[in-house]
Structure formats: structure tokens, C-alpha cells
């Protein structure tokens, strides 16, 4: 029965099956042709890739020769796989796509290298060599981080990028960074004015203008022997100014030592007179820009004198660094925005090169800037006295990509009538910062253990 069925099927469908065989063979031939063409195309692409990679290596070699004179940390101006560690390159090839952070290996941890805080003596302002300014826009090469127990127990991890970071900072760093507090303002002599006039609009008093001009003369020529033997007036200067009215007027008073504003009295229109003055300053190579991040600490919109007295008593009990004034800021808030200012300041050093950077700002901002850069503790911040009106704090490049504290230039009260030419003698140089007595500061109470 089965044989009969098979014979019948073969008789009925055999001719049709034989007709399909040529079509099947033709389809198979076309598939093989397509496969061979694809393989040929793939080999051509691989060949072009090899040639391109070889040309890229030649170009990188030529670029490295051109950039041989540049600092190591600045790189050759392009990204190549040489910036990746071997482990990171292997992870890229094995995992396909990864996030940029994963591609560059583990995060570079930075631990405090010492539990010792800076002392309040002549050496105050120096910090550990393993720490560098918050800094450059050029990322350092990645490298494995030693997180062995012995290393972590000693409170540090290897700073593998210190040399490249120091080379970059040394390349862009100005000779000096000078912090100037504004001259005497209307609010310094009459606190009641804060209740009726916005803090940003307070102007300089006549004494404040005199202090600003004295600061300018000291900056230009009077303190050259203190500042590496070269008067600042003979070097390029870039100013960074708080946008408050009293700091802008202080900036104008300082500039008067370089180009007297009285030279433009013949111009009647005030706007045209200022534009002509600015043009002459730019011609001399003096540049400037405003930055609101170094403005005064915000104590509230309108400050009633009696309320402010109570707020300041509360601040002393609560802690000066953390107490936030109603509708205002705490010192820790100022610390946060000053931190972003310092980060961008290093980019300004590169974009706007100058021998000297002069920052015209406020007393609280100066103390926070010093605390942030030199990593002072909160207790040390509380011990810092507010700079006097017109006082200058000098930071100098140490030659290794870091700033160090050189001292402060403080205005002395004149004992009598003095000539304008001798006003710079009203300044005296101090190698240390002024501090408050310990009895006038609120120190933290921290226990070593609950069992002792």
C-alpha cells in the first residue's frame, strides 16, 4: 500500500519538482555572489582603516614634534588614546560602549594629606605640596589610583598628575594676585542708611576716595620693593571688580593713579568723559571685567539698624560661618559662589594673560577667598579679622604653579596734613594677616569620645 502511494505521488508531482530545481540553483548562485561581494567590500574597508590609522599615527608624530616646546599638561591640542590608561583602553574594547567616566578609569580621589591646620603665624598661607589650586581646564592624564590600605590610612593617595598640573599652572599664572577691599563707604560711617538705600548702591565717602587713590599710588609705585622689586605700574594689569557701586568707585580711584581723571575735565558730557578715559586705559594695556560672584555678603534687602544688632548677636551664638541673615546669605553661601569664581579664575588667567591680577571686592569676600584657596578651617575663618578699607592682601606666584601669601598692605591713619606725593607712605607692610583674639571668637566644641 505504501509503495503504491509513493509511486502515485512521484508520478503526479515529479515533473513539477524537476522544474523547480533550476530556479533553486539560480537563487543559490545569486546568494553566493552577494556574499562574495560583501566580503570583498569588508576587506576594502578594513584596508582603508589600516591606512587611515597609519596616517593618523604619522600626523600625531608630526604634531608631537611641533608641540615639543609646550608644557606637558597642555597636551598636543587633540584627544588620542594615549591619554587613556592600559586598563581603561582594555575596558573600552571589551565592553563596547561605556560612559566617559568609566572609560577614564576610577575617579581620582583627593584626601587630606594632613590633619594639621595652617598656623596663624608668618608661615600662614602655605599649604601641603600635594594640593594644587582648583584649577585647570585641561584634564590630567588618567592613571591607576593606589587605594591600598596603607596609602588610605596615611590620609593621601598618589597625586600622579601633580607635575602636569603644576606645569600648566606655572604657564598661565600671573606674577601676583592682589586683593583690595573697597574704600570707606556711606554704610561704614552711617549704618542707618542701609534701611533706606540698597546695599549695592552705597557710594564712597570723601575719605573713601582718598583711600582708593592712595591704594592706586601704592599699587603703581610705592610698594615695588615689597613686591619682588618691580612696581606693578610697569607691568600689565587685569582688574576683576565687584559690581557694587562702592567697589566700582574704588576701582576708578585706583585707576586715577595710572591715568588721572582730571585730564578729561574739558569733556562736558559725563558719559563721553568716562569713555575717553576708559579708551586711554585700554591703550596702556589695563584691562578689567566685573564678576558678581565676588559681591558683598547679602545681609538682607533693607537692613533696619535695631534688627541688625539682634541678628549679629544671634550670629555670634550660632556661629559666624553658618548663620544666615533673614532674606540674606551666610558666610558658607559666599564660600560656595567664591569657589566657582576661583575655578573660572584659572581659565581667566589663560584667556586674559597679565602680570598682575587685582581683585577689587569686599571684606567678607576676601576672607572667604583666602579660606577657600588655602583651605583654612572654619575656626580659622572665624579668627580672621575683616580687612580695613583700602587694605590690600598680596598673593605671589611661588614659581611652581601655586600662590603663596606674602602679606598685607594696610593704610595708616595720617598724623597730620601730608602732600599728595607722600600718601603712599601712609601704608605699612605686614607679613601676616590680622586675627581676632581667641576670646572674641566662638570655637567649636567637639568631643574625642563619649567614653572619656
CSV table of C-alpha atoms in Angstrom, one decimal:
chain,number,residue,atom,x,y,z
A,1,UNK,CA,0.0,0.0,0.0
A,2,UNK,CA,2.8,2.4,1.0
A,3,UNK,CA,4.7,1.7,-2.2
A,4,UNK,CA,1.7,2.3,-4.3
A,5,UNK,CA,1.1,5.7,-2.7
A,6,UNK,CA,4.7,6.8,-3.2
A,7,UNK,CA,4.6,5.7,-6.8
A,8,UNK,CA,1.4,7.7,-7.4
A,9,UNK,CA,2.8,10.9,-5.7
A,10,UNK,CA,6.0,10.7,-7.8
A,11,UNK,CA,4.0,10.3,-11.0
A,12,UNK,CA,1.8,13.3,-10.1
A,13,UNK,CA,4.4,15.8,-8.7
A,14,UNK,CA,7.7,14.6,-10.2
A,15,UNK,CA,7.6,16.9,-13.3
A,16,UNK,CA,6.8,20.0,-11.1
A,17,UNK,CA,9.7,19.2,-8.8
A,18,UNK,CA,12.1,18.8,-11.7
A,19,UNK,CA,11.1,22.2,-13.0
A,20,UNK,CA,11.9,23.9,-9.6
A,21,UNK,CA,15.5,22.6,-9.5
A,22,UNK,CA,16.9,25.2,-12.0
A,23,UNK,CA,15.2,28.0,-10.1
A,24,UNK,CA,16.7,26.8,-6.8
A,25,UNK,CA,20.2,26.5,-8.3
A,26,UNK,CA,19.9,30.0,-9.7
A,27,UNK,CA,18.8,31.5,-6.3
A,28,UNK,CA,21.7,29.8,-4.6
A,29,UNK,CA,24.1,31.2,-7.1
A,30,UNK,CA,22.8,34.7,-6.6
A,31,UNK,CA,23.2,34.4,-2.8
A,32,UNK,CA,26.8,33.2,-3.2
A,33,UNK,CA,27.5,36.2,-5.4
A,34,UNK,CA,26.1,38.7,-2.9
A,35,UNK,CA,28.1,37.1,-0.1
A,36,UNK,CA,31.4,37.3,-2.1
A,37,UNK,CA,30.7,41.0,-2.9
A,38,UNK,CA,30.0,41.7,0.8
A,39,UNK,CA,33.3,40.0,1.8
A,40,UNK,CA,35.2,42.0,-0.8
A,41,UNK,CA,33.7,45.3,0.4
A,42,UNK,CA,34.5,44.5,4.0
A,43,UNK,CA,38.2,43.8,3.1
A,44,UNK,CA,38.4,47.1,1.3
A,45,UNK,CA,37.0,49.0,4.4
A,46,UNK,CA,39.5,47.2,6.7
A,47,UNK,CA,42.3,48.2,4.3
A,48,UNK,CA,41.2,51.8,4.3
A,49,UNK,CA,41.0,51.7,8.1
A,50,UNK,CA,44.6,50.4,8.4
A,51,UNK,CA,45.8,53.1,6.0
A,52,UNK,CA,43.9,55.8,7.9
A,53,UNK,CA,45.2,54.7,11.3
A,54,UNK,CA,48.7,54.7,9.9
A,55,UNK,CA,48.3,58.2,8.6
A,56,UNK,CA,46.8,59.3,11.9
A,57,UNK,CA,49.9,57.9,13.8
A,58,UNK,CA,52.1,59.9,11.4
A,59,UNK,CA,50.1,63.0,12.0
A,60,UNK,CA,50.3,62.5,15.7
A,61,UNK,CA,54.0,62.0,15.5
A,62,UNK,CA,54.4,65.3,13.5
A,63,UNK,CA,52.1,67.1,15.9
A,64,UNK,CA,54.1,65.9,18.9
A,65,UNK,CA,57.3,67.3,17.2
A,66,UNK,CA,55.5,70.6,16.7
A,67,UNK,CA,54.3,70.7,20.3
A,68,UNK,CA,57.5,69.7,21.9
A,69,UNK,CA,58.0,73.1,23.4
A,70,UNK,CA,54.6,73.2,25.1
A,71,UNK,CA,54.1,72.3,28.7
A,72,UNK,CA,53.3,68.6,29.2
A,73,UNK,CA,50.0,69.3,30.8
A,74,UNK,CA,48.7,71.3,27.9
A,75,UNK,CA,48.7,68.4,25.5
A,76,UNK,CA,49.0,68.5,21.8
A,77,UNK,CA,45.6,70.0,21.2
A,78,UNK,CA,43.8,66.8,20.4
A,79,UNK,CA,42.5,63.7,22.1
A,80,UNK,CA,44.2,60.4,21.4
A,81,UNK,CA,44.1,57.0,23.0
A,82,UNK,CA,47.5,57.8,24.6
A,83,UNK,CA,45.6,59.7,27.3
A,84,UNK,CA,43.9,56.5,28.5
A,85,UNK,CA,45.5,54.0,30.8
A,86,UNK,CA,46.0,50.5,29.6
A,87,UNK,CA,43.3,49.2,31.8
A,88,UNK,CA,40.8,51.8,30.5
A,89,UNK,CA,41.6,51.0,26.9
A,90,UNK,CA,41.1,47.3,27.5
A,91,UNK,CA,37.7,48.0,29.2
A,92,UNK,CA,36.7,50.1,26.2
A,93,UNK,CA,37.5,47.4,23.7
A,94,UNK,CA,35.8,44.7,25.7
A,95,UNK,CA,32.6,46.4,26.8
A,96,UNK,CA,31.8,48.3,23.6
A,97,UNK,CA,30.1,51.5,24.8
A,98,UNK,CA,30.8,52.9,28.2
A,99,UNK,CA,30.3,56.2,30.0
A,100,UNK,CA,33.2,58.7,29.8
A,101,UNK,CA,33.9,58.4,33.5
A,102,UNK,CA,34.1,54.6,33.2
A,103,UNK,CA,36.4,55.0,30.2
A,104,UNK,CA,38.9,57.1,32.1
A,105,UNK,CA,39.2,54.6,34.9
A,106,UNK,CA,38.3,55.1,38.6
A,107,UNK,CA,37.8,58.6,40.0
A,108,UNK,CA,41.0,60.3,41.2
A,109,UNK,CA,40.3,60.6,44.9
A,110,UNK,CA,41.9,63.5,46.8
A,111,UNK,CA,42.2,63.0,50.5
A,112,UNK,CA,43.6,65.5,53.0
A,113,UNK,CA,47.3,64.8,53.4
A,114,UNK,CA,47.5,66.1,57.0
A,115,UNK,CA,45.3,66.7,60.0
A,116,UNK,CA,47.3,69.8,60.9
A,117,UNK,CA,45.6,73.1,60.1
A,118,UNK,CA,47.6,76.2,59.0
A,119,UNK,CA,49.0,78.1,61.9
A,120,UNK,CA,48.3,81.8,62.4
A,121,UNK,CA,52.0,82.9,62.1
A,122,UNK,CA,54.3,84.2,59.4
A,123,UNK,CA,54.0,80.9,57.6
A,124,UNK,CA,50.2,81.1,57.4
A,125,UNK,CA,49.1,80.8,53.8
A,126,UNK,CA,51.3,77.9,52.8
A,127,UNK,CA,49.6,74.6,52.2
A,128,UNK,CA,50.6,71.0,51.6
A,129,UNK,CA,52.6,70.3,48.4
A,130,UNK,CA,50.2,67.5,47.4
A,131,UNK,CA,47.4,70.0,47.0
A,132,UNK,CA,47.1,72.3,44.0
A,133,UNK,CA,44.7,75.2,43.2
A,134,UNK,CA,41.2,74.3,42.0
A,135,UNK,CA,42.1,74.6,38.5
A,136,UNK,CA,42.9,74.0,35.0
A,137,UNK,CA,40.5,73.4,32.1
A,138,UNK,CA,42.9,70.7,30.7
A,139,UNK,CA,42.2,67.3,32.3
A,140,UNK,CA,45.3,65.5,33.5
A,141,UNK,CA,46.1,62.0,32.1
A,142,UNK,CA,44.4,59.2,33.8
A,143,UNK,CA,46.3,56.6,35.8
A,144,UNK,CA,45.5,53.9,38.3
A,145,UNK,CA,44.9,55.1,41.8
A,146,UNK,CA,46.7,53.3,44.6
A,147,UNK,CA,43.9,52.7,47.2
A,148,UNK,CA,45.8,50.2,49.2
A,149,UNK,CA,45.1,50.2,53.0
A,150,UNK,CA,48.5,51.7,53.9
A,151,UNK,CA,48.0,54.5,51.5
A,152,UNK,CA,44.5,55.4,52.6
A,153,UNK,CA,45.5,55.0,56.2
A,154,UNK,CA,48.1,57.7,55.8
A,155,UNK,CA,45.5,60.1,54.5
A,156,UNK,CA,46.6,60.5,50.9
A,157,UNK,CA,46.6,59.0,47.5
A,158,UNK,CA,49.3,59.4,45.0
A,159,UNK,CA,49.0,62.7,43.1
A,160,UNK,CA,50.0,61.3,39.7
A,161,UNK,CA,49.0,64.4,37.9
A,162,UNK,CA,50.8,66.9,40.1
A,163,UNK,CA,53.6,67.6,37.7
A,164,UNK,CA,51.4,68.2,34.7
A,165,UNK,CA,49.0,70.4,36.8
A,166,UNK,CA,51.9,72.4,38.2
A,167,UNK,CA,53.4,72.8,34.7
A,168,UNK,CA,50.1,74.1,33.4
A,169,UNK,CA,49.5,76.5,36.4
A,170,UNK,CA,53.1,77.8,36.1
A,171,UNK,CA,52.5,78.5,32.4
A,172,UNK,CA,49.3,80.6,33.0
A,173,UNK,CA,49.9,82.0,36.5
A,174,UNK,CA,50.3,85.8,36.9
A,175,UNK,CA,53.2,87.1,39.0
A,176,UNK,CA,50.8,88.4,41.6
A,177,UNK,CA,47.2,88.3,42.7
A,178,UNK,CA,46.3,91.4,44.8
A,179,UNK,CA,43.0,91.6,46.8
A,180,UNK,CA,41.8,95.1,47.6
A,181,UNK,CA,38.9,96.0,49.9
A,182,UNK,CA,36.8,99.0,48.8
A,183,UNK,CA,37.4,102.4,50.4
A,184,UNK,CA,35.2,103.8,53.1
A,185,UNK,CA,31.6,103.8,52.1
A,186,UNK,CA,28.4,105.6,53.2
A,187,UNK,CA,27.4,102.4,55.1
A,188,UNK,CA,30.7,102.4,57.0
A,189,UNK,CA,30.0,105.7,58.6
A,190,UNK,CA,26.2,105.5,58.9
A,191,UNK,CA,24.6,102.1,59.4
A,192,UNK,CA,21.1,103.6,59.3
A,193,UNK,CA,21.5,104.2,55.6
A,194,UNK,CA,21.1,100.5,55.0
A,195,UNK,CA,17.4,100.8,55.9
A,196,UNK,CA,16.6,103.3,53.1
A,197,UNK,CA,19.3,102.7,50.4
A,198,UNK,CA,20.1,99.4,48.7
A,199,UNK,CA,23.4,98.0,49.7
A,200,UNK,CA,24.7,97.7,46.1
A,201,UNK,CA,24.1,101.5,45.6
A,202,UNK,CA,26.1,102.8,48.5
A,203,UNK,CA,28.9,105.2,47.4
A,204,UNK,CA,32.3,106.1,48.7
A,205,UNK,CA,32.8,108.9,51.1
A,206,UNK,CA,35.5,111.6,50.5
A,207,UNK,CA,37.8,109.6,52.8
A,208,UNK,CA,37.0,106.5,50.7
A,209,UNK,CA,38.0,108.3,47.5
A,210,UNK,CA,41.3,109.3,49.1
A,211,UNK,CA,41.9,105.7,50.3
A,212,UNK,CA,41.2,104.4,46.8
A,213,UNK,CA,43.7,106.9,45.2
A,214,UNK,CA,46.3,106.0,47.8
A,215,UNK,CA,45.8,102.3,47.0
A,216,UNK,CA,46.4,103.1,43.3
A,217,UNK,CA,49.6,105.0,44.0
A,218,UNK,CA,50.9,102.2,46.3
A,219,UNK,CA,50.0,99.7,43.6
A,220,UNK,CA,51.7,101.6,40.9
A,221,UNK,CA,55.0,102.6,42.5
A,222,UNK,CA,55.1,102.8,46.3
A,223,UNK,CA,55.4,99.1,47.2
A,224,UNK,CA,57.6,97.8,44.4
A,225,UNK,CA,60.4,96.8,46.8
A,226,UNK,CA,57.9,94.7,48.7
A,227,UNK,CA,56.6,93.0,45.6
A,228,UNK,CA,59.6,91.3,44.0
A,229,UNK,CA,61.3,94.6,43.4
A,230,UNK,CA,59.2,95.6,40.4
A,231,UNK,CA,56.5,98.3,40.7
A,232,UNK,CA,53.2,97.0,39.4
A,233,UNK,CA,52.7,100.1,37.3
A,234,UNK,CA,55.4,99.0,34.9
A,235,UNK,CA,53.7,95.6,34.3
A,236,UNK,CA,50.4,94.5,32.7
A,237,UNK,CA,47.3,94.5,34.9
A,238,UNK,CA,43.9,93.0,34.7
A,239,UNK,CA,41.2,94.0,37.3
A,240,UNK,CA,38.3,91.9,38.4
A,241,UNK,CA,35.7,94.1,40.1
A,242,UNK,CA,32.6,93.5,42.2
A,243,UNK,CA,29.6,95.2,40.5
A,244,UNK,CA,28.6,97.2,43.7
A,245,UNK,CA,28.9,100.9,43.4
A,246,UNK,CA,31.5,101.3,46.1
A,247,UNK,CA,33.8,98.8,44.6
A,248,UNK,CA,33.5,100.3,41.1
A,249,UNK,CA,34.3,103.7,42.5
A,250,UNK,CA,37.3,102.2,44.3
A,251,UNK,CA,38.4,100.8,41.0
A,252,UNK,CA,38.1,104.2,39.5
A,253,UNK,CA,40.1,105.7,42.3
A,254,UNK,CA,42.9,103.1,41.8
A,255,UNK,CA,42.9,103.8,38.1
A,256,UNK,CA,43.4,107.6,38.8
A,257,UNK,CA,47.0,106.8,39.8
A,258,UNK,CA,47.7,105.5,36.3
A,259,UNK,CA,45.6,108.0,34.2
A,260,UNK,CA,44.4,111.0,36.2
A,261,UNK,CA,40.7,111.5,35.6
A,262,UNK,CA,41.3,115.3,35.9
A,263,UNK,CA,42.9,115.2,32.4
A,264,UNK,CA,39.4,114.9,31.0
A,265,UNK,CA,37.7,117.8,32.8
A,266,UNK,CA,37.3,119.6,29.4
A,267,UNK,CA,34.8,117.0,28.2
A,268,UNK,CA,31.4,118.2,29.5
A,269,UNK,CA,29.3,115.0,29.0
A,270,UNK,CA,30.0,112.6,31.8
A,271,UNK,CA,29.4,109.5,29.6
A,272,UNK,CA,31.8,110.7,26.9
A,273,UNK,CA,34.3,111.7,29.5
A,274,UNK,CA,34.3,108.2,31.0
A,275,UNK,CA,34.5,106.5,27.6
A,276,UNK,CA,37.6,108.6,26.7
A,277,UNK,CA,39.2,107.8,30.0
A,278,UNK,CA,38.5,104.1,29.5
A,279,UNK,CA,39.9,104.2,26.0
A,280,UNK,CA,43.2,105.6,27.3
A,281,UNK,CA,43.4,103.0,30.0
A,282,UNK,CA,42.9,100.2,27.4
A,283,UNK,CA,45.6,101.8,25.2
A,284,UNK,CA,48.0,101.5,28.1
A,285,UNK,CA,47.2,97.7,28.4
A,286,UNK,CA,45.0,97.9,31.5
A,287,UNK,CA,42.0,95.6,31.2
A,288,UNK,CA,39.1,94.7,33.5
A,289,UNK,CA,35.8,92.9,33.9
A,290,UNK,CA,33.1,92.7,36.5
A,291,UNK,CA,32.1,89.5,38.3
A,292,UNK,CA,29.0,89.4,40.6
A,293,UNK,CA,30.3,86.3,42.4
A,294,UNK,CA,32.7,88.4,44.4
A,295,UNK,CA,30.0,90.8,45.6
A,296,UNK,CA,29.4,91.6,49.3
A,297,UNK,CA,27.7,89.0,51.6
A,298,UNK,CA,24.0,89.6,51.4
A,299,UNK,CA,22.7,90.8,54.8
A,300,UNK,CA,19.1,91.3,53.6
A,301,UNK,CA,17.3,93.7,51.3
A,302,UNK,CA,16.8,96.6,53.6
A,303,UNK,CA,18.6,96.4,57.0
A,304,UNK,CA,17.0,98.0,59.9
A,305,UNK,CA,19.7,99.0,62.4
A,306,UNK,CA,18.0,97.6,65.5
A,307,UNK,CA,17.2,94.4,63.8
A,308,UNK,CA,20.8,94.0,62.6
A,309,UNK,CA,22.1,94.4,66.1
A,310,UNK,CA,19.9,91.4,67.2
A,311,UNK,CA,20.9,89.4,64.1
A,312,UNK,CA,24.6,89.9,64.8
A,313,UNK,CA,24.1,88.8,68.4
A,314,UNK,CA,22.3,85.7,67.1
A,315,UNK,CA,25.2,85.2,64.6
A,316,UNK,CA,27.7,85.1,67.4
A,317,UNK,CA,25.7,82.5,69.3
A,318,UNK,CA,25.0,80.4,66.2
A,319,UNK,CA,28.4,80.7,64.5
A,320,UNK,CA,29.5,83.3,62.1
A,321,UNK,CA,30.3,80.9,59.2
A,322,UNK,CA,26.9,79.2,59.2
A,323,UNK,CA,24.4,81.9,60.4
A,324,UNK,CA,22.2,83.0,57.5
A,325,UNK,CA,20.7,86.5,57.8
A,326,UNK,CA,17.0,86.7,57.1
A,327,UNK,CA,16.5,87.2,53.3
A,328,UNK,CA,20.3,87.1,53.0
A,329,UNK,CA,23.3,84.9,53.0
A,330,UNK,CA,25.6,83.1,55.4
A,331,UNK,CA,29.4,83.0,55.0
A,332,UNK,CA,29.1,79.4,53.8
A,333,UNK,CA,26.8,80.6,51.0
A,334,UNK,CA,29.5,83.1,50.0
A,335,UNK,CA,32.1,80.3,50.2
A,336,UNK,CA,30.1,78.3,47.6
A,337,UNK,CA,29.9,81.1,45.0
A,338,UNK,CA,33.5,82.1,45.6
A,339,UNK,CA,34.5,78.5,44.9
A,340,UNK,CA,33.0,78.7,41.4
A,341,UNK,CA,34.8,82.1,41.0
A,342,UNK,CA,38.2,80.5,41.8
A,343,UNK,CA,37.5,77.7,39.3
A,344,UNK,CA,36.9,80.1,36.5
A,345,UNK,CA,39.7,82.5,37.6
A,346,UNK,CA,42.2,79.9,36.4
A,347,UNK,CA,40.6,80.0,33.0
A,348,UNK,CA,40.7,83.8,33.0
A,349,UNK,CA,44.5,83.5,33.7
A,350,UNK,CA,44.8,81.7,30.4
A,351,UNK,CA,42.3,83.7,28.4
A,352,UNK,CA,43.4,87.2,29.6
A,353,UNK,CA,47.1,87.0,30.4
A,354,UNK,CA,48.6,89.7,32.7
A,355,UNK,CA,51.5,90.1,35.1
A,356,UNK,CA,49.1,91.1,37.8
A,357,UNK,CA,45.5,90.3,38.7
A,358,UNK,CA,43.9,92.9,41.0
A,359,UNK,CA,40.6,91.8,42.6
A,360,UNK,CA,38.6,94.8,44.0
A,361,UNK,CA,36.0,93.3,46.3
A,362,UNK,CA,34.7,93.3,49.9
A,363,UNK,CA,36.0,92.3,53.3
A,364,UNK,CA,33.9,89.1,53.7
A,365,UNK,CA,34.8,88.0,50.1
A,366,UNK,CA,38.5,88.5,50.8
A,367,UNK,CA,38.3,86.3,53.9
A,368,UNK,CA,36.3,83.6,52.1
A,369,UNK,CA,38.7,83.7,49.1
A,370,UNK,CA,41.7,83.1,51.4
A,371,UNK,CA,39.9,80.4,53.3
A,372,UNK,CA,38.9,78.6,50.1
A,373,UNK,CA,42.2,78.8,48.4
A,374,UNK,CA,44.5,78.0,51.3
A,375,UNK,CA,41.9,75.5,52.8
A,376,UNK,CA,41.7,77.2,56.2
A,377,UNK,CA,39.4,75.6,58.7
A,378,UNK,CA,36.1,77.2,59.8
A,379,UNK,CA,37.6,78.1,63.2
A,380,UNK,CA,40.5,79.9,61.4
A,381,UNK,CA,38.0,81.7,59.2
A,382,UNK,CA,36.2,82.9,62.3
A,383,UNK,CA,39.5,84.2,63.7
A,384,UNK,CA,40.3,86.3,60.5
A,385,UNK,CA,39.7,90.0,61.0
A,386,UNK,CA,37.9,91.9,58.3
A,387,UNK,CA,40.4,93.9,56.2
A,388,UNK,CA,40.4,97.6,56.7
A,389,UNK,CA,39.1,99.9,54.0
A,390,UNK,CA,41.6,100.2,51.2
A,391,UNK,CA,43.7,97.4,52.6
A,392,UNK,CA,45.5,95.1,50.1
A,393,UNK,CA,46.4,91.4,50.5
A,394,UNK,CA,49.3,90.2,48.3
A,395,UNK,CA,49.5,86.7,46.9
A,396,UNK,CA,52.5,85.9,44.8
A,397,UNK,CA,53.4,83.1,42.4
A,398,UNK,CA,55.9,80.8,44.0
A,399,UNK,CA,57.4,79.7,40.7
A,400,UNK,CA,55.9,76.2,40.9
A,401,UNK,CA,52.3,76.9,39.9
A,402,UNK,CA,50.9,77.9,43.2
A,403,UNK,CA,50.1,81.2,45.0
A,404,UNK,CA,51.6,82.0,48.4
A,405,UNK,CA,50.7,84.6,50.9
A,406,UNK,CA,53.2,87.4,51.1
A,407,UNK,CA,51.5,89.8,53.4
A,408,UNK,CA,49.1,92.8,53.5
A,409,UNK,CA,49.5,96.5,52.9
A,410,UNK,CA,47.5,98.5,55.4
A,411,UNK,CA,46.6,102.1,55.3
A,412,UNK,CA,47.8,104.1,58.4
A,413,UNK,CA,45.8,107.0,59.8
A,414,UNK,CA,47.8,110.1,58.8
A,415,UNK,CA,49.1,112.1,61.8
A,416,UNK,CA,48.9,115.4,60.0
A,417,UNK,CA,48.4,117.2,56.7
A,418,UNK,CA,50.5,115.4,54.0
A,419,UNK,CA,51.3,116.1,50.4
A,420,UNK,CA,49.6,114.0,47.7
A,421,UNK,CA,53.0,112.7,46.6
A,422,UNK,CA,53.7,111.2,50.0
A,423,UNK,CA,50.4,109.4,50.5
A,424,UNK,CA,51.9,106.1,49.7
A,425,UNK,CA,54.0,106.5,52.9
A,426,UNK,CA,50.7,106.1,54.8
A,427,UNK,CA,50.9,102.4,54.1
A,428,UNK,CA,52.7,99.8,56.2
A,429,UNK,CA,53.6,96.3,55.2
A,430,UNK,CA,52.8,93.2,57.4
A,431,UNK,CA,53.8,89.7,56.7
A,432,UNK,CA,50.8,88.2,58.4
A,433,UNK,CA,47.1,88.6,58.4
A,434,UNK,CA,45.2,90.3,61.2
A,435,UNK,CA,43.4,88.0,63.5
A,436,UNK,CA,40.9,88.4,66.3
A,437,UNK,CA,41.7,87.4,69.9
A,438,UNK,CA,40.5,83.9,70.7
A,439,UNK,CA,38.3,85.3,73.5
A,440,UNK,CA,36.3,87.2,70.8
A,441,UNK,CA,35.6,84.2,68.6
A,442,UNK,CA,33.3,81.3,69.1
A,443,UNK,CA,35.2,78.0,68.7
A,444,UNK,CA,33.6,74.6,68.1
A,445,UNK,CA,33.2,72.1,71.0
A,446,UNK,CA,33.9,68.6,69.7
A,447,UNK,CA,34.4,65.6,71.9
A,448,UNK,CA,37.0,63.0,71.3
A,449,UNK,CA,34.8,60.2,72.6
A,450,UNK,CA,31.6,59.7,74.6
A,451,UNK,CA,33.5,57.4,77.0
A,452,UNK,CA,36.2,59.9,78.1
